[in-house]
Amino acid sequence: MLLTVILALVTLGNHFFSWGQHIVLILAAACNLLTIFLYKNRRLQATLCTISLFVYLGWYLALIVYSKQVAPDANQLQFPWSVALPLISMILIVMARKAIMADEKLVRDSDRLRR
């Protein structure tokens, strides 16, 4: 999750994107940073991971809308390399959510055995 925060901050350094996209990236980075510190509440962590995925999808939607406004002709538009970083973050978030859910299952199973 820390790597997703770093990738969001690196993407913020690119001046190609609109202010709205910067705000969405800040929101995603804050959500991911908050997820790190909520390690005692795994269900909330999984929920925040899902929310973060939708925020990144919204970022890509905003990118498409912004690129249509800037360059209506698709042949003129060239994206910087940092456009791929949110996609990498999304993959990392899916992996983190899967690990969080596995931990939750392990805790539930151990609680059941204790009884």
PDB file of C-alpha atoms in Angstrom:
ATOM      1  CA  MET A   1       0.000   0.000   0.000  1.00  0.00           C
ATOM      2  CA  LEU A   2       2.911   2.322   0.662  1.00  0.00           C
ATOM      3  CA  LEU A   3       4.116   1.727  -2.885  1.00  0.00           C
ATOM      4  CA  THR A   4       0.715   2.829  -4.222  1.00  0.00           C
ATOM      5  CA  VAL A   5       1.033   6.078  -2.258  1.00  0.00           C
ATOM      6  CA  ILE A   6       4.497   6.641  -3.718  1.00  0.00           C
ATOM      7  CA  LEU A   7       3.259   5.910  -7.249  1.00  0.00           C
ATOM      8  CA  ALA A   8       0.376   8.375  -6.796  1.00  0.00           C
ATOM      9  CA  LEU A   9       2.807  11.072  -5.640  1.00  0.00           C
ATOM     10  CA  VAL A  10       5.101  10.404  -8.607  1.00  0.00           C
ATOM     11  CA  THR A  11       2.117  10.707 -10.938  1.00  0.00           C
ATOM     12  CA  LEU A  12       1.220  14.010  -9.262  1.00  0.00           C
ATOM     13  CA  GLY A  13       4.569  15.388 -10.384  1.00  0.00           C
ATOM     14  CA  ASN A  14       3.445  15.266 -14.016  1.00  0.00           C
ATOM     15  CA  HIS A  15       1.953  18.565 -15.200  1.00  0.00           C
ATOM     16  CA  PHE A  16       0.058  17.020 -18.102  1.00  0.00           C
ATOM     17  CA  PHE A  17      -3.012  16.280 -16.002  1.00  0.00           C
ATOM     18  CA  SER A  18      -5.814  18.626 -14.998  1.00  0.00           C
ATOM     19  CA  TRP A  19      -6.451  19.919 -11.475  1.00  0.00           C
ATOM     20  CA  GLY A  20      -9.368  17.527 -11.093  1.00  0.00           C
ATOM     21  CA  GLN A  21      -7.115  14.593 -11.812  1.00  0.00           C
ATOM     22  CA  HIS A  22      -4.599  15.886  -9.275  1.00  0.00           C
ATOM     23  CA  ILE A  23      -7.331  16.062  -6.637  1.00  0.00           C
ATOM     24  CA  VAL A  24      -8.421  12.501  -7.445  1.00  0.00           C
ATOM     25  CA  LEU A  25      -4.821  11.289  -7.100  1.00  0.00           C
ATOM     26  CA  ILE A  26      -4.461  13.059  -3.750  1.00  0.00           C
ATOM     27  CA  LEU A  27      -7.700  11.426  -2.609  1.00  0.00           C
ATOM     28  CA  ALA A  28      -6.450   7.998  -3.714  1.00  0.00           C
ATOM     29  CA  ALA A  29      -3.090   8.508  -1.999  1.00  0.00           C
ATOM     30  CA  ALA A  30      -4.810   9.598   1.230  1.00  0.00           C
ATOM     31  CA  CYS A  31      -7.141   6.602   1.098  1.00  0.00           C
ATOM     32  CA  ASN A  32      -4.202   4.237   0.577  1.00  0.00           C
ATOM     33  CA  LEU A  33      -2.201   5.865   3.368  1.00  0.00           C
ATOM     34  CA  LEU A  34      -5.171   5.569   5.716  1.00  0.00           C
ATOM     35  CA  THR A  35      -5.511   1.910   4.770  1.00  0.00           C
ATOM     36  CA  ILE A  36      -1.983   1.225   6.000  1.00  0.00           C
ATOM     37  CA  PHE A  37      -2.752   2.447   9.510  1.00  0.00           C
ATOM     38  CA  LEU A  38      -6.045   0.574   9.877  1.00  0.00           C
ATOM     39  CA  TYR A  39      -4.372  -2.810  10.274  1.00  0.00           C
ATOM     40  CA  LYS A  40      -6.575  -3.737  13.256  1.00  0.00           C
ATOM     41  CA  ASN A  41      -9.760  -3.395  11.184  1.00  0.00           C
ATOM     42  CA  ARG A  42      -9.269  -5.634   8.178  1.00  0.00           C
ATOM     43  CA  ARG A  43     -12.820  -5.324   6.869  1.00  0.00           C
ATOM     44  CA  LEU A  44     -12.471  -1.545   6.717  1.00  0.00           C
ATOM     45  CA  GLN A  45      -9.101  -1.988   5.029  1.00  0.00           C
ATOM     46  CA  ALA A  46     -10.686  -4.173   2.346  1.00  0.00           C
ATOM     47  CA  THR A  47     -13.473  -1.618   1.874  1.00  0.00           C
ATOM     48  CA  LEU A  48     -10.967   1.218   1.506  1.00  0.00           C
ATOM     49  CA  CYS A  49      -9.043  -0.842  -1.045  1.00  0.00           C
ATOM     50  CA  THR A  50     -12.231  -1.240  -3.077  1.00  0.00           C
ATOM     51  CA  ILE A  51     -12.968   2.481  -2.793  1.00  0.00           C
ATOM     52  CA  SER A  52      -9.429   3.258  -3.892  1.00  0.00           C
ATOM     53  CA  LEU A  53      -9.866   1.048  -6.954  1.00  0.00           C
ATOM     54  CA  PHE A  54     -12.973   2.991  -7.935  1.00  0.00           C
ATOM     55  CA  VAL A  55     -11.142   6.275  -7.374  1.00  0.00           C
ATOM     56  CA  TYR A  56      -8.412   5.150  -9.764  1.00  0.00           C
ATOM     57  CA  LEU A  57     -11.037   4.092 -12.305  1.00  0.00           C
ATOM     58  CA  GLY A  58     -12.517   7.578 -11.952  1.00  0.00           C
ATOM     59  CA  TRP A  59      -9.063   9.005 -12.577  1.00  0.00           C
ATOM     60  CA  TYR A  60      -8.795   7.096 -15.854  1.00  0.00           C
ATOM     61  CA  LEU A  61     -12.290   8.249 -16.810  1.00  0.00           C
ATOM     62  CA  ALA A  62     -11.266  11.838 -16.083  1.00  0.00           C
ATOM     63  CA  LEU A  63      -8.137  11.287 -18.185  1.00  0.00           C
ATOM     64  CA  ILE A  64     -10.239  10.193 -21.138  1.00  0.00           C
ATOM     65  CA  VAL A  65     -12.580  13.171 -20.795  1.00  0.00           C
ATOM     66  CA  TYR A  66      -9.698  15.622 -20.360  1.00  0.00           C
ATOM     67  CA  SER A  67      -7.789  14.200 -23.327  1.00  0.00           C
ATOM     68  CA  LYS A  68     -10.885  14.526 -25.550  1.00  0.00           C
ATOM     69  CA  GLN A  69     -11.124  18.202 -24.591  1.00  0.00           C
ATOM     70  CA  VAL A  70      -7.430  18.951 -25.096  1.00  0.00           C
ATOM     71  CA  ALA A  71      -6.953  17.072 -28.355  1.00  0.00           C
ATOM     72  CA  PRO A  72     -10.132  15.994 -30.160  1.00  0.00           C
ATOM     73  CA  ASP A  73      -7.976  14.288 -32.787  1.00  0.00           C
ATOM     74  CA  ALA A  74      -6.565  11.112 -31.243  1.00  0.00           C
ATOM     75  CA  ASN A  75      -3.519  11.181 -33.546  1.00  0.00           C
ATOM     76  CA  GLN A  76      -2.201  14.362 -31.910  1.00  0.00           C
ATOM     77  CA  LEU A  77      -2.368  13.069 -28.351  1.00  0.00           C
ATOM     78  CA  GLN A  78       0.647  11.513 -26.659  1.00  0.00           C
ATOM     79  CA  PHE A  79       0.449  10.423 -23.036  1.00  0.00           C
ATOM     80  CA  PRO A  80       3.440  10.581 -20.687  1.00  0.00           C
ATOM     81  CA  TRP A  81       4.854   7.445 -19.097  1.00  0.00           C
ATOM     82  CA  SER A  82       3.241   8.289 -15.762  1.00  0.00           C
ATOM     83  CA  VAL A  83      -0.205   7.336 -17.106  1.00  0.00           C
ATOM     84  CA  ALA A  84       0.705   3.698 -16.427  1.00  0.00           C
ATOM     85  CA  LEU A  85       1.506   4.276 -12.749  1.00  0.00           C
ATOM     86  CA  PRO A  86      -2.124   4.324 -11.527  1.00  0.00           C
ATOM     87  CA  LEU A  87      -2.692   1.049 -13.370  1.00  0.00           C
ATOM     88  CA  ILE A  88       0.264  -0.465 -11.502  1.00  0.00           C
ATOM     89  CA  SER A  89      -1.248   0.932  -8.291  1.00  0.00           C
ATOM     90  CA  MET A  90      -4.558  -0.730  -9.102  1.00  0.00           C
ATOM     91  CA  ILE A  91      -2.836  -4.088  -9.536  1.00  0.00           C
ATOM     92  CA  LEU A  92      -1.008  -3.630  -6.231  1.00  0.00           C
ATOM     93  CA  ILE A  93      -4.261  -2.691  -4.480  1.00  0.00           C
ATOM     94  CA  VAL A  94      -5.977  -5.827  -5.773  1.00  0.00           C
ATOM     95  CA  MET A  95      -3.062  -7.884  -4.457  1.00  0.00           C
ATOM     96  CA  ALA A  96      -3.207  -6.105  -1.086  1.00  0.00           C
ATOM     97  CA  ARG A  97      -6.967  -6.613  -0.812  1.00  0.00           C
ATOM     98  CA  LYS A  98      -6.555 -10.301  -1.543  1.00  0.00           C
ATOM     99  CA  ALA A  99      -3.924 -10.578   1.218  1.00  0.00           C
ATOM    100  CA  ILE A 100      -6.117  -8.619   3.649  1.00  0.00           C
ATOM    101  CA  MET A 101      -9.052 -10.932   3.007  1.00  0.00           C
ATOM    102  CA  ALA A 102      -6.792 -13.983   3.473  1.00  0.00           C
ATOM    103  CA  ASP A 103      -5.672 -12.562   6.835  1.00  0.00           C
ATOM    104  CA  GLU A 104      -9.275 -11.969   7.837  1.00  0.00           C
ATOM    105  CA  LYS A 105     -10.154 -15.561   6.955  1.00  0.00           C
ATOM    106  CA  LEU A 106      -7.183 -16.824   8.953  1.00  0.00           C
ATOM    107  CA  VAL A 107      -8.239 -14.803  12.015  1.00  0.00           C
ATOM    108  CA  ARG A 108     -11.835 -16.017  11.740  1.00  0.00           C
ATOM    109  CA  ASP A 109     -10.688 -19.619  11.441  1.00  0.00           C
ATOM    110  CA  SER A 110      -8.389 -19.321  14.447  1.00  0.00           C
ATOM    111  CA  ASP A 111     -11.207 -17.735  16.500  1.00  0.00           C
ATOM    112  CA  ARG A 112     -13.468 -20.597  15.571  1.00  0.00           C
ATOM    113  CA  LEU A 113     -10.877 -23.151  16.681  1.00  0.00           C
ATOM    114  CA  ARG A 114     -10.428 -21.364  20.009  1.00  0.00           C
ATOM    115  CA  ARG A 115     -14.059 -21.812  20.967  1.00  0.00           C
TER     116      ARG A 115
END
